[in-house]
mmCIF file with all atom_site columns, C-alpha atoms in Angstrom:
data_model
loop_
_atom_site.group_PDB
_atom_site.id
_atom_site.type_symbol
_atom_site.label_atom_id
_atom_site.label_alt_id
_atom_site.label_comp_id
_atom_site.label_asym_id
_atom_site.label_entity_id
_atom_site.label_seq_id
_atom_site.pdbx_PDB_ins_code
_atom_site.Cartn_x
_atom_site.Cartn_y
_atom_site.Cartn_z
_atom_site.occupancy
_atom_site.B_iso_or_equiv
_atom_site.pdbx_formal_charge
_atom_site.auth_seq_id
_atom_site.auth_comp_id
_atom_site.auth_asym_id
_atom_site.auth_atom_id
_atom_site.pdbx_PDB_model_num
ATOM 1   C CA . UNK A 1 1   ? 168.307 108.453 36.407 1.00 0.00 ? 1   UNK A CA 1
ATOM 2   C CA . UNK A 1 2   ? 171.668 109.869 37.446 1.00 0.00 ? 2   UNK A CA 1
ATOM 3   C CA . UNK A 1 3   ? 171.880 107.451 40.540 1.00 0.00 ? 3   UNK A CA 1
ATOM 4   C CA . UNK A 1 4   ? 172.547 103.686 39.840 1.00 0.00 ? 4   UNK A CA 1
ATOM 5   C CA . UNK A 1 5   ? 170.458 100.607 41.194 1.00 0.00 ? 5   UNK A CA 1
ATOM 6   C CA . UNK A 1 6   ? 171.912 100.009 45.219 1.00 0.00 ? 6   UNK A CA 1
ATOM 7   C CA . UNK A 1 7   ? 173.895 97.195  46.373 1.00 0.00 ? 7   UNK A CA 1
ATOM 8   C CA . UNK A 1 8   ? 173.756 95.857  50.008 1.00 0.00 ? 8   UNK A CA 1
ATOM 9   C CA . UNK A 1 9   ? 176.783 97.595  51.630 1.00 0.00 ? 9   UNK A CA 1
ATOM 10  C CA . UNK A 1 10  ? 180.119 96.252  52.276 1.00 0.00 ? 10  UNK A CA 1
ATOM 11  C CA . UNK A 1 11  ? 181.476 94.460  54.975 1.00 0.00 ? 11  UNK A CA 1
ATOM 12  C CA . UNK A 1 12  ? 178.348 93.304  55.897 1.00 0.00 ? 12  UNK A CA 1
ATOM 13  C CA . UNK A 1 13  ? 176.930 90.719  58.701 1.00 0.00 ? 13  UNK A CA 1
ATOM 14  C CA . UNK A 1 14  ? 174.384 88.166  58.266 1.00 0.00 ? 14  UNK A CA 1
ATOM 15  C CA . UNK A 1 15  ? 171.205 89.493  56.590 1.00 0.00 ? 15  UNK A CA 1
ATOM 16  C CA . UNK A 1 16  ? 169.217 88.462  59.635 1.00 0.00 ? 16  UNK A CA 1
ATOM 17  C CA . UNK A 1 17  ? 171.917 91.067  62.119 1.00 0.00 ? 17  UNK A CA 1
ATOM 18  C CA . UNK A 1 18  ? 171.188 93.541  59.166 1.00 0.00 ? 18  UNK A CA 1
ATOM 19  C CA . UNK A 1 19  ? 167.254 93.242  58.972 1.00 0.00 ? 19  UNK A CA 1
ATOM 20  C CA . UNK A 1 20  ? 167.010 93.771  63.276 1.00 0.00 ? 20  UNK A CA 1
ATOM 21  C CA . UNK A 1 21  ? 169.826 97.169  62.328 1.00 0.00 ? 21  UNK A CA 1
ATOM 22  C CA . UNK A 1 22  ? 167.417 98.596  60.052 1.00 0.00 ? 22  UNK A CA 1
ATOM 23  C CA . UNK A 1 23  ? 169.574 98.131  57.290 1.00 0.00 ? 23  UNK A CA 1
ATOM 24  C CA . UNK A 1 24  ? 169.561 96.900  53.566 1.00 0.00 ? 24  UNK A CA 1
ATOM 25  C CA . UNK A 1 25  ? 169.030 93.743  53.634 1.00 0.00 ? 25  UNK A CA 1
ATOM 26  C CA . UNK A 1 26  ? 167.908 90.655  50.850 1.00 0.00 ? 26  UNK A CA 1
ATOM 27  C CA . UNK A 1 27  ? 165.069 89.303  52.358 1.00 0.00 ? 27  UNK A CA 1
ATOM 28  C CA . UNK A 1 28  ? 164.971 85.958  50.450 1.00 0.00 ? 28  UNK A CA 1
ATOM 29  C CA . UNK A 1 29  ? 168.118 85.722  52.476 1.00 0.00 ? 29  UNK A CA 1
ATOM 30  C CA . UNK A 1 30  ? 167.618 81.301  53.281 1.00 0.00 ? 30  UNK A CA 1
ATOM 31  C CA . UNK A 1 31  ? 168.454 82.076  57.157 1.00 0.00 ? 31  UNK A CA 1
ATOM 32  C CA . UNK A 1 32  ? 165.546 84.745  57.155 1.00 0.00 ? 32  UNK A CA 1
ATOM 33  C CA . UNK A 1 33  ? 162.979 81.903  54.344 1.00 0.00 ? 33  UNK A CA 1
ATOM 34  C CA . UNK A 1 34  ? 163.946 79.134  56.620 1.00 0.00 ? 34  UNK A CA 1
ATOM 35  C CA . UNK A 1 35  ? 162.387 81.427  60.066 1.00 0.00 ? 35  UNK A CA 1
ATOM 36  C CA . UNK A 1 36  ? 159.612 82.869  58.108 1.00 0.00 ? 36  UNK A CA 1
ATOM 37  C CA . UNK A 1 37  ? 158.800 79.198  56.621 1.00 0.00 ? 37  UNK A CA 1
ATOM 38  C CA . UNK A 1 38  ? 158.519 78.108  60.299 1.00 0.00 ? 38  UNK A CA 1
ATOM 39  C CA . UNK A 1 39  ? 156.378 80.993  62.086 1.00 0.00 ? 39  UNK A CA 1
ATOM 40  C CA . UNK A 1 40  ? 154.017 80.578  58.688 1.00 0.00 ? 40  UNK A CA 1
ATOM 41  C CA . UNK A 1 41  ? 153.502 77.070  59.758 1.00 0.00 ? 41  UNK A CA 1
ATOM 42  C CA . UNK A 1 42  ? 153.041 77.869  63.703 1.00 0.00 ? 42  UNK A CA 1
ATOM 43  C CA . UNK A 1 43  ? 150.626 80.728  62.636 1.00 0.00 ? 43  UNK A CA 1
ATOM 44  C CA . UNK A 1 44  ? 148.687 77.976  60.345 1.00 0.00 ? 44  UNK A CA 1
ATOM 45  C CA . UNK A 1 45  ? 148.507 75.483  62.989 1.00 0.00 ? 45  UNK A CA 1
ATOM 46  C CA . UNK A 1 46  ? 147.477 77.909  65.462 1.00 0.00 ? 46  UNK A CA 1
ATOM 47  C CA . UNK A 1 47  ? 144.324 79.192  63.477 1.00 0.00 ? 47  UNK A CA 1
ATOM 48  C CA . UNK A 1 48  ? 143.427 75.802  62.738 1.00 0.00 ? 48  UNK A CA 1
ATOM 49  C CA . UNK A 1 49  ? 143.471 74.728  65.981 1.00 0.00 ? 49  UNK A CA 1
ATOM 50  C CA . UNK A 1 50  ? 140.087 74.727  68.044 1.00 0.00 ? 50  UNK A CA 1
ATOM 51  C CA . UNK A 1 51  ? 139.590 77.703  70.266 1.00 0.00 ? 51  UNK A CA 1
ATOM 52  C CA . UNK A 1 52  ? 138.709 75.155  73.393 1.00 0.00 ? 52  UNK A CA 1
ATOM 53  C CA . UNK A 1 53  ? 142.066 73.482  72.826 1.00 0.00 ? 53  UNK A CA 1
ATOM 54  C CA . UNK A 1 54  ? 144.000 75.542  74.872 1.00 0.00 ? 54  UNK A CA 1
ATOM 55  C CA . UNK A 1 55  ? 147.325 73.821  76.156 1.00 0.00 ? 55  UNK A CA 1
ATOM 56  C CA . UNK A 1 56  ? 147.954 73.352  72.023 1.00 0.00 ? 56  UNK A CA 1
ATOM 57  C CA . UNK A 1 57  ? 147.393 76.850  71.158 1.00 0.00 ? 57  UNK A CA 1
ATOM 58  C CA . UNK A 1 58  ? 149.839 78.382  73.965 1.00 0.00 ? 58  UNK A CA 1
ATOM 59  C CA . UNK A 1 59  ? 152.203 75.253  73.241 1.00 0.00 ? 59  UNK A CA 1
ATOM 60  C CA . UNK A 1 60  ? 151.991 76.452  69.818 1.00 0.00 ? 60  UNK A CA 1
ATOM 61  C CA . UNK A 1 61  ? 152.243 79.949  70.815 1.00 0.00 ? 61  UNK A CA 1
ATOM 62  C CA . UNK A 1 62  ? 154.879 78.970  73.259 1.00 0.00 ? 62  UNK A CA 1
ATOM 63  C CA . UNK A 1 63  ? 157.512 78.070  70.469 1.00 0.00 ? 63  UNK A CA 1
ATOM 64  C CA . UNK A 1 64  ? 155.758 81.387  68.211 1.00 0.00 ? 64  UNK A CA 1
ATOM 65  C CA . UNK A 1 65  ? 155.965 84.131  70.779 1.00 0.00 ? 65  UNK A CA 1
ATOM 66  C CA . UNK A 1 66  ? 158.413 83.112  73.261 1.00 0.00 ? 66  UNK A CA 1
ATOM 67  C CA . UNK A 1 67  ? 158.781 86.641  74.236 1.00 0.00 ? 67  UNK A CA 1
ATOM 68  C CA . UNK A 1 68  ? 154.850 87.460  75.916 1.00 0.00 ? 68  UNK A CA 1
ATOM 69  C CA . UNK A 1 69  ? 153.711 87.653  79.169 1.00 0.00 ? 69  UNK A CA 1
ATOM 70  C CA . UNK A 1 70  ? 151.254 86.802  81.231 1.00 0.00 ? 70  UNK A CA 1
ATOM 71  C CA . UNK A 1 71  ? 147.361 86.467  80.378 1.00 0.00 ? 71  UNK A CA 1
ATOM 72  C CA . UNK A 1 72  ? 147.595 86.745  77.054 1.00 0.00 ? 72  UNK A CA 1
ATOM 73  C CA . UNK A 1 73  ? 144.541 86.029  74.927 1.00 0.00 ? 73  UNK A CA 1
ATOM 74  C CA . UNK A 1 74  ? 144.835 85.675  71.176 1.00 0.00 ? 74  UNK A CA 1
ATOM 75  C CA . UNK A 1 75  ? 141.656 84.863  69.576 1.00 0.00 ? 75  UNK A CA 1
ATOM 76  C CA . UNK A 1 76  ? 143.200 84.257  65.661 1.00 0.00 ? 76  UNK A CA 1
ATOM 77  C CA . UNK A 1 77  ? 143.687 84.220  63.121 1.00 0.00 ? 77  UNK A CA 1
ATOM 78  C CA . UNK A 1 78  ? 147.364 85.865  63.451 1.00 0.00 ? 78  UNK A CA 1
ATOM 79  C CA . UNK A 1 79  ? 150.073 85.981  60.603 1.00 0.00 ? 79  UNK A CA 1
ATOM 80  C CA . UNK A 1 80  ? 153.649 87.208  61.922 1.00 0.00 ? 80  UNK A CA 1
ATOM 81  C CA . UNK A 1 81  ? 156.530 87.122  59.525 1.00 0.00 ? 81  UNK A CA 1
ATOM 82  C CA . UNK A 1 82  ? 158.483 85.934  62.366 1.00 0.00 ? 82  UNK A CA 1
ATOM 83  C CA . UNK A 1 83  ? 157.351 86.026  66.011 1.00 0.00 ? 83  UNK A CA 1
ATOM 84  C CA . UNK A 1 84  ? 160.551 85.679  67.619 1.00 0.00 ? 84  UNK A CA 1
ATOM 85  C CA . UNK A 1 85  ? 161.084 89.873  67.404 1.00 0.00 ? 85  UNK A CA 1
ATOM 86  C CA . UNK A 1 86  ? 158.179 90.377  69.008 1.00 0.00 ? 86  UNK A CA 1
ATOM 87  C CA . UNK A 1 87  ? 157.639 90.968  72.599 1.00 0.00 ? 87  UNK A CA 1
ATOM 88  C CA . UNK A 1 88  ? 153.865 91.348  74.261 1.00 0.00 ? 88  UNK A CA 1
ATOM 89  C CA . UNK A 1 89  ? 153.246 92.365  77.731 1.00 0.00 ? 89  UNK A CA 1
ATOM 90  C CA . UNK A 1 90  ? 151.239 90.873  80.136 1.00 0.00 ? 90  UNK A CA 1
ATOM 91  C CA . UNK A 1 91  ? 147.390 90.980  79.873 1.00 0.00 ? 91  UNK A CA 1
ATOM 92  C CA . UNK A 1 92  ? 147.242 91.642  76.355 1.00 0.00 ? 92  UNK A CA 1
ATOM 93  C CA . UNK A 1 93  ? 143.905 90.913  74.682 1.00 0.00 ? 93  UNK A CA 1
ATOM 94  C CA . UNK A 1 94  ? 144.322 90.746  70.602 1.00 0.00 ? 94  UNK A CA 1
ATOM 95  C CA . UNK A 1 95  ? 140.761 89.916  68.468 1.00 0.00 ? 95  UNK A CA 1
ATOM 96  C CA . UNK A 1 96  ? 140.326 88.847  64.808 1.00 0.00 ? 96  UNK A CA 1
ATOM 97  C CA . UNK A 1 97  ? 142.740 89.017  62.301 1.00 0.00 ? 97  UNK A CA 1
ATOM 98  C CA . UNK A 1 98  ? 145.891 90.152  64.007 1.00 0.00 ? 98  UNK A CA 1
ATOM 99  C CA . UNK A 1 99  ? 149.027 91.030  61.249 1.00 0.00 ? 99  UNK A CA 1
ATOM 100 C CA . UNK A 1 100 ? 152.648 91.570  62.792 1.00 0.00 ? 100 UNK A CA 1
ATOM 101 C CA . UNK A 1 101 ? 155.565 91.958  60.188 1.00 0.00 ? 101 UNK A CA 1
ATOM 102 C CA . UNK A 1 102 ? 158.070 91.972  62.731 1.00 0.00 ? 102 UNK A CA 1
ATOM 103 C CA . UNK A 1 103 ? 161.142 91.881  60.223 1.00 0.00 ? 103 UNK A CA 1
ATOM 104 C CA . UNK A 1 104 ? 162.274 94.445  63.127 1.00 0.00 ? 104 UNK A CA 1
ATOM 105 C CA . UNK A 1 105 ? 161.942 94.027  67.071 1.00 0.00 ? 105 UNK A CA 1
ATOM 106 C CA . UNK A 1 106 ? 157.978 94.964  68.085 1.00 0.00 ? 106 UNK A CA 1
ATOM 107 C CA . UNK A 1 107 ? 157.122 95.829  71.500 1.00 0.00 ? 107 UNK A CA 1
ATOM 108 C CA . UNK A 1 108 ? 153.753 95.575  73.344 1.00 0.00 ? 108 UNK A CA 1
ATOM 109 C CA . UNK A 1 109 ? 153.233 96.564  76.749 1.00 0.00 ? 109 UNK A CA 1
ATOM 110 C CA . UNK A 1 110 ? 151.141 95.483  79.103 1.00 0.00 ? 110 UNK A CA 1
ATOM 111 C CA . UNK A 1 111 ? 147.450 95.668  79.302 1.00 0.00 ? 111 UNK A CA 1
ATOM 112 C CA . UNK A 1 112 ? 147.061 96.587  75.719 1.00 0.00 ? 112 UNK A CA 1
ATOM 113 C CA . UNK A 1 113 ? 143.829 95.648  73.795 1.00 0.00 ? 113 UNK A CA 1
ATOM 114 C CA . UNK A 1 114 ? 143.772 95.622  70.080 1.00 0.00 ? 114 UNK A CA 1
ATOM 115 C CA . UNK A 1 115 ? 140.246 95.350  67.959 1.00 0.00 ? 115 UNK A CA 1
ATOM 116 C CA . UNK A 1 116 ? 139.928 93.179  64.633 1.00 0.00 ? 116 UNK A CA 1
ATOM 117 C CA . UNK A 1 117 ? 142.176 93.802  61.629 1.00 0.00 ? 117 UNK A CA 1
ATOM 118 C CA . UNK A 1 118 ? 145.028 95.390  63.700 1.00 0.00 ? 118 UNK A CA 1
ATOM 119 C CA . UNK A 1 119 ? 147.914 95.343  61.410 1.00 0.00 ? 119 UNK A CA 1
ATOM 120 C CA . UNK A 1 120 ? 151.050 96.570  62.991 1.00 0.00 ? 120 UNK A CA 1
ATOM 121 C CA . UNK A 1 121 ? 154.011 96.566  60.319 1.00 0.00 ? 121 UNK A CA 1
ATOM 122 C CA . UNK A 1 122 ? 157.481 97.347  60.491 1.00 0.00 ? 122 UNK A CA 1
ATOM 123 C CA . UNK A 1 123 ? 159.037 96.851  57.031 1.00 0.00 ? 123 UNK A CA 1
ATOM 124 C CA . UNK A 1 124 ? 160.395 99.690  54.486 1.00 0.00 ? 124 UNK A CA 1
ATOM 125 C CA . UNK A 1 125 ? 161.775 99.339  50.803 1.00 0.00 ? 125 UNK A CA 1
ATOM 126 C CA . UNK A 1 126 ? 163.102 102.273 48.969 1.00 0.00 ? 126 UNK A CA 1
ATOM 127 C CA . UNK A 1 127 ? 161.150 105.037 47.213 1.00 0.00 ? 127 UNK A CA 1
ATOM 128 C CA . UNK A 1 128 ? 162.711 104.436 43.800 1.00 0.00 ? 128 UNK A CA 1
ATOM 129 C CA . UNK A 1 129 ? 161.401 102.267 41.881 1.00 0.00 ? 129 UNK A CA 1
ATOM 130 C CA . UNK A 1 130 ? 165.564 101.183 40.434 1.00 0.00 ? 130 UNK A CA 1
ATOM 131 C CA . UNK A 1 131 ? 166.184 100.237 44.271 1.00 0.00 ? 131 UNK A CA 1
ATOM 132 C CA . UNK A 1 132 ? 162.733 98.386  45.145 1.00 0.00 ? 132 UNK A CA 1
ATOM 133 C CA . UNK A 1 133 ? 162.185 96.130  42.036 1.00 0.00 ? 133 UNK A CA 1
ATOM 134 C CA . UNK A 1 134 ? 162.488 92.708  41.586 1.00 0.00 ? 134 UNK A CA 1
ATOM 135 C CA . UNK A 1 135 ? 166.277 91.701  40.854 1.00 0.00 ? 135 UNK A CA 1
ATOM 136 C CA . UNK A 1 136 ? 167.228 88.074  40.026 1.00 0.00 ? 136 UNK A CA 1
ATOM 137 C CA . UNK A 1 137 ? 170.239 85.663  40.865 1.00 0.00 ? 137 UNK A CA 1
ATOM 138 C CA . UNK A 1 138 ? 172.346 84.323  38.097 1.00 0.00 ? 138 UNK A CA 1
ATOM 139 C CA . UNK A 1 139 ? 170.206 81.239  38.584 1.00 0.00 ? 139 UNK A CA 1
ATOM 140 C CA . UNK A 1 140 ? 167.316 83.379  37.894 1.00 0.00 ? 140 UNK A CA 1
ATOM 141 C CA . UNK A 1 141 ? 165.884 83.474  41.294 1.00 0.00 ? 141 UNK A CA 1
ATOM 142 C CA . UNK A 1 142 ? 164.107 86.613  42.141 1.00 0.00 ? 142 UNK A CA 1
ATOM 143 C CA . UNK A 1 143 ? 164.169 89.021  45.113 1.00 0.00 ? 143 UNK A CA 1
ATOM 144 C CA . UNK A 1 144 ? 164.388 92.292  46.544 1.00 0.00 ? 144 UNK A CA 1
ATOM 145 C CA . UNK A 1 145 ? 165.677 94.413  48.817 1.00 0.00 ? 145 UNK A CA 1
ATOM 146 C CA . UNK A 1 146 ? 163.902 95.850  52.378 1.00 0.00 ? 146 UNK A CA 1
ATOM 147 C CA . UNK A 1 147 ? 164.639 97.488  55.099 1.00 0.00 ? 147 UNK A CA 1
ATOM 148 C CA . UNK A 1 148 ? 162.999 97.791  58.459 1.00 0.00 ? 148 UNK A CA 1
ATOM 149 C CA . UNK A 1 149 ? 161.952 100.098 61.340 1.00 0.00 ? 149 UNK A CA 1
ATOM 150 C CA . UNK A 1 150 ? 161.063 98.644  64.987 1.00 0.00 ? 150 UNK A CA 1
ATOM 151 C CA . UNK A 1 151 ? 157.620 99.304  66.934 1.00 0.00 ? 151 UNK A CA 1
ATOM 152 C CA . UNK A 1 152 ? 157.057 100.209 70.501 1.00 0.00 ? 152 UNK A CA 1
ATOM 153 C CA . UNK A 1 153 ? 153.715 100.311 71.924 1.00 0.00 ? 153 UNK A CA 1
ATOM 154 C CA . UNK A 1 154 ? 153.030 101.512 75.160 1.00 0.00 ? 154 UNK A CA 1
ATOM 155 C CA . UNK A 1 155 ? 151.121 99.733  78.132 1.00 0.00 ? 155 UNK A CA 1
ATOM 156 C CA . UNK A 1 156 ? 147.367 100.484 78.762 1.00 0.00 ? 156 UNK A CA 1
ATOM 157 C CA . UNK A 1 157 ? 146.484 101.480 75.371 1.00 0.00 ? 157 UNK A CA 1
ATOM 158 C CA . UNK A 1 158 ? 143.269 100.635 72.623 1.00 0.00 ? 158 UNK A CA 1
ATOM 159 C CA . UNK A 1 159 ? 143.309 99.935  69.420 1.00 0.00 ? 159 UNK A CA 1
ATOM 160 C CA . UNK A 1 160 ? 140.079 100.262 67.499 1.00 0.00 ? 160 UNK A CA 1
ATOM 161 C CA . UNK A 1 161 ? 139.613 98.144  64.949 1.00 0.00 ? 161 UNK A CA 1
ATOM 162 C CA . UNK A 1 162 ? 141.375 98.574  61.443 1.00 0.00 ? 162 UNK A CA 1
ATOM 163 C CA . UNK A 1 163 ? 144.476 99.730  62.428 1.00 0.00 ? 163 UNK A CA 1
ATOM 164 C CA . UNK A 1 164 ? 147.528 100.334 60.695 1.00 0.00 ? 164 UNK A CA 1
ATOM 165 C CA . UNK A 1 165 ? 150.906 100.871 62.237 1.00 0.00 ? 165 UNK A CA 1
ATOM 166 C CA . UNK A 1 166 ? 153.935 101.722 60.193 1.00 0.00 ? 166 UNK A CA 1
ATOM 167 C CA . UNK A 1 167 ? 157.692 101.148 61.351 1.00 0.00 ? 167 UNK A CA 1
ATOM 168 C CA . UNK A 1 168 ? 159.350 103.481 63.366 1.00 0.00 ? 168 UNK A CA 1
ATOM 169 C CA . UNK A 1 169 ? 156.428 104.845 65.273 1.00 0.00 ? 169 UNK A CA 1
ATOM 170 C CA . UNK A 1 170 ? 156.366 104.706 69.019 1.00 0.00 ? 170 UNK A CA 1
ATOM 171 C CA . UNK A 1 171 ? 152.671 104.857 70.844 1.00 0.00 ? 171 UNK A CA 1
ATOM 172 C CA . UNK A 1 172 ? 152.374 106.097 74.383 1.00 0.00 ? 172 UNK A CA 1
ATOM 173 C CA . UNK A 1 173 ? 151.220 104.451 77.416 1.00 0.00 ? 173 UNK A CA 1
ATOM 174 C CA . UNK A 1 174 ? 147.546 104.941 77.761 1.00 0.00 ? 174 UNK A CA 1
ATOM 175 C CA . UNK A 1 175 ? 146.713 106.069 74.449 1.00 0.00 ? 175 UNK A CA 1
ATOM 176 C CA . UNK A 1 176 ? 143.697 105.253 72.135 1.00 0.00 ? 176 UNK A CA 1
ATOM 177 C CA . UNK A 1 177 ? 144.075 104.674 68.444 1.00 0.00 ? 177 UNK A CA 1
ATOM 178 C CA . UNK A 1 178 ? 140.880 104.920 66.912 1.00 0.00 ? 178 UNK A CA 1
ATOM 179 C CA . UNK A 1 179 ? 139.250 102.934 64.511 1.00 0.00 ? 179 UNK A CA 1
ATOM 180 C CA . UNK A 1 180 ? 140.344 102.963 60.976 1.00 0.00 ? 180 UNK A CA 1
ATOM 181 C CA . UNK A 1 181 ? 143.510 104.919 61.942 1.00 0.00 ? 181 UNK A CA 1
ATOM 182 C CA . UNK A 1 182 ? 146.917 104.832 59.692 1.00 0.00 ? 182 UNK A CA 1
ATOM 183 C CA . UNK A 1 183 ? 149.437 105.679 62.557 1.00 0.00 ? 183 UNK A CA 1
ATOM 184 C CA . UNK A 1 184 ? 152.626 106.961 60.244 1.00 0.00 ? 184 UNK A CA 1
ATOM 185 C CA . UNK A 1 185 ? 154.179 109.396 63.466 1.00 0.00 ? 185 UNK A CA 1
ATOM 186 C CA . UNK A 1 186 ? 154.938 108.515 67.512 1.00 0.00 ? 186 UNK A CA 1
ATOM 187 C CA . UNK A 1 187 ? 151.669 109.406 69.434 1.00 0.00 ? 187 UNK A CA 1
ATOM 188 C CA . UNK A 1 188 ? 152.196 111.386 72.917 1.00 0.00 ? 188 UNK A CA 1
ATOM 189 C CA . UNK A 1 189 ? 151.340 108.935 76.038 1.00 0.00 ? 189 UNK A CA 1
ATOM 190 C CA . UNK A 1 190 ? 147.102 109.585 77.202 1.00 0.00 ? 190 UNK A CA 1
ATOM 191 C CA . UNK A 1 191 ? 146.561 110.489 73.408 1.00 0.00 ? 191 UNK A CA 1
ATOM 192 C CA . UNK A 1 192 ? 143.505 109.617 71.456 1.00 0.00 ? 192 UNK A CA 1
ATOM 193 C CA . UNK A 1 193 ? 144.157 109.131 67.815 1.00 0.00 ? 193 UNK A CA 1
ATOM 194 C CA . UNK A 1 194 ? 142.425 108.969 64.969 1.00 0.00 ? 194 UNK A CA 1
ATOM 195 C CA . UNK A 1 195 ? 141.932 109.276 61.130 1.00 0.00 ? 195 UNK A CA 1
ATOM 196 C CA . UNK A 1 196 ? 144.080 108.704 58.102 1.00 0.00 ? 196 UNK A CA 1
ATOM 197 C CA . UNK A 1 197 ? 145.298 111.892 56.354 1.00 0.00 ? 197 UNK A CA 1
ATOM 198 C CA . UNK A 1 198 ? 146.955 109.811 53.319 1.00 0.00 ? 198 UNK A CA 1
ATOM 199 C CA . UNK A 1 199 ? 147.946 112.774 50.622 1.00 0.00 ? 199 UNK A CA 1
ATOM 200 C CA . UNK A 1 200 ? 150.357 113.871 48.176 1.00 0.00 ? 200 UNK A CA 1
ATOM 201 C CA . UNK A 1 201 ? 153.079 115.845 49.567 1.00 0.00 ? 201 UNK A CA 1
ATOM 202 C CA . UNK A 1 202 ? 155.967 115.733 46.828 1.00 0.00 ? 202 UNK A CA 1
ATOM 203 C CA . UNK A 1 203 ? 157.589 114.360 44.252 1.00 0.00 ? 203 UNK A CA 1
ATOM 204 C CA . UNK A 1 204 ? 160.401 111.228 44.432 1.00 0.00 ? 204 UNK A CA 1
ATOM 205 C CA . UNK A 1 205 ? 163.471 112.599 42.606 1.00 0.00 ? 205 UNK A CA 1
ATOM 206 C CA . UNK A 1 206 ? 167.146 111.233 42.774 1.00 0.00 ? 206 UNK A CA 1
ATOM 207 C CA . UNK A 1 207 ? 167.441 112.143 45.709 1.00 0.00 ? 207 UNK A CA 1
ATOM 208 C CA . UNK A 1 208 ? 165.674 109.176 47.195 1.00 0.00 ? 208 UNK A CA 1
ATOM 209 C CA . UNK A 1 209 ? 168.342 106.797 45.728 1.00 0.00 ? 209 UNK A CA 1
ATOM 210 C CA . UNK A 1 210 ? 168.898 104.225 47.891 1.00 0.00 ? 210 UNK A CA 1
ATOM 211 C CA . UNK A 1 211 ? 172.691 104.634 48.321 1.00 0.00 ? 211 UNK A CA 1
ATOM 212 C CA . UNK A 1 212 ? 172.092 108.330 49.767 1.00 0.00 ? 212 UNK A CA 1
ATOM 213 C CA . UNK A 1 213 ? 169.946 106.934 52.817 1.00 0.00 ? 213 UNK A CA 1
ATOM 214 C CA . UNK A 1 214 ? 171.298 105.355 56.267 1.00 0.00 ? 214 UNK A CA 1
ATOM 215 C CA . UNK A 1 215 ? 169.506 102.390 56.145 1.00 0.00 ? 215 UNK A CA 1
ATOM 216 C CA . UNK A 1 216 ? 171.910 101.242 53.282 1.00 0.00 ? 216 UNK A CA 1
ATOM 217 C CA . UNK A 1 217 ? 175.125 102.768 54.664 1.00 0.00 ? 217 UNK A CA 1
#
């Protein structure tokens, strides 16, 4: 290894202004614990709550997802990392199982349905191995580095069920993403989608060090 370990760059802003950049950032940051901690908690209320109990769920969902619209059904369970970086449009339906690591902003527009198991997930960490592991505090606390990439979803689309949406990808109004699908690039608007066409296509050298990419510039 001809590249050493990275270090979060210098001057630097508060890792929860760094996280919403895209950049470097310790996650176990207490700012960023103490707002995970608390949508965790929301999220676990909210799936324990009974589905006929309405004015707690959106009173719970109220203080979770500040940022949605209109006619917005959730049937749960959900787990966000954080809620408060994600928007939803109005008329949004979302089934089963819904998973939104919105370490970056997300962004749902209106009329969008998603099917069971839709995971839509906006956090990176480095290719090497020296930059990704576990590091520890002098008081022998661990944690890591990430990174992050933001999510925009257009208005009027499907999601089948089983979905996976990485950072950085932006999805078209009026597109279908079909069941099963790994979406990894942006999707044209009135698309249909589908598949996942995981395979290898090189080899992580040196080059991938950390320090060389803009996220931890």
């Amino acid at each position: 290894m001809s590249v050493p370990p990275v270090e979060l760059r210098t001057p630097r802003k508060s890792e929860h202004e760094e996280m919403l950049a895209g950049k470097l950032h310790n996650a176990a940051d207490p700012e960023l614990e103490r707002l995970r901690n608390k949508a965790a908690d929301l999220c676990e209320q909210f799936n324990s709550t009974p589905h006929n109990d309405r004015k707690t769920r959106e009173a719970i969902l109220d203080e979770l997802l500040p940022n949605r619209g209109e006619g917005v059904e959730i049937v749960g369970n959900i787990a966000f990392d954080y809620g408060i970086h994600t928007t939803i449009g109005n008329g949004v339906f979302i089934n089963f199982n819904f998973t939104v690591l919105d370490t970056n902003y997300v962004t749902i527009g209106d009329n969008v349905l998603f099917g069971p198991n839709v995971s839509l997930l906006p956090p990176m960490h480095p290719l090497r191995w020296q930059d990704r592991n576990l590091r520890f505090t002098q008081d022998g606390e661990g944690y890591n580095y990430e990174y992050s990439k933001p999510i925009t979803i257009g208005k009027n689309c499907w999601f089948g069920g089983n979905v996976t949406v990485l950072g950085g990808v932006r999805i078209g109004e009026g597109s279908v993403i079909g069941a099963g699908a790994v979406v990894t690039h942006d999707i044209p608007a009135n698309s249909v989608a589908v598949g996942n066409s995981a395979r290898v296509i090189r080899t992580i050298t040196d080059n991938d060090a950390a320090a060389n990419q803009d996220y931890a510039k």
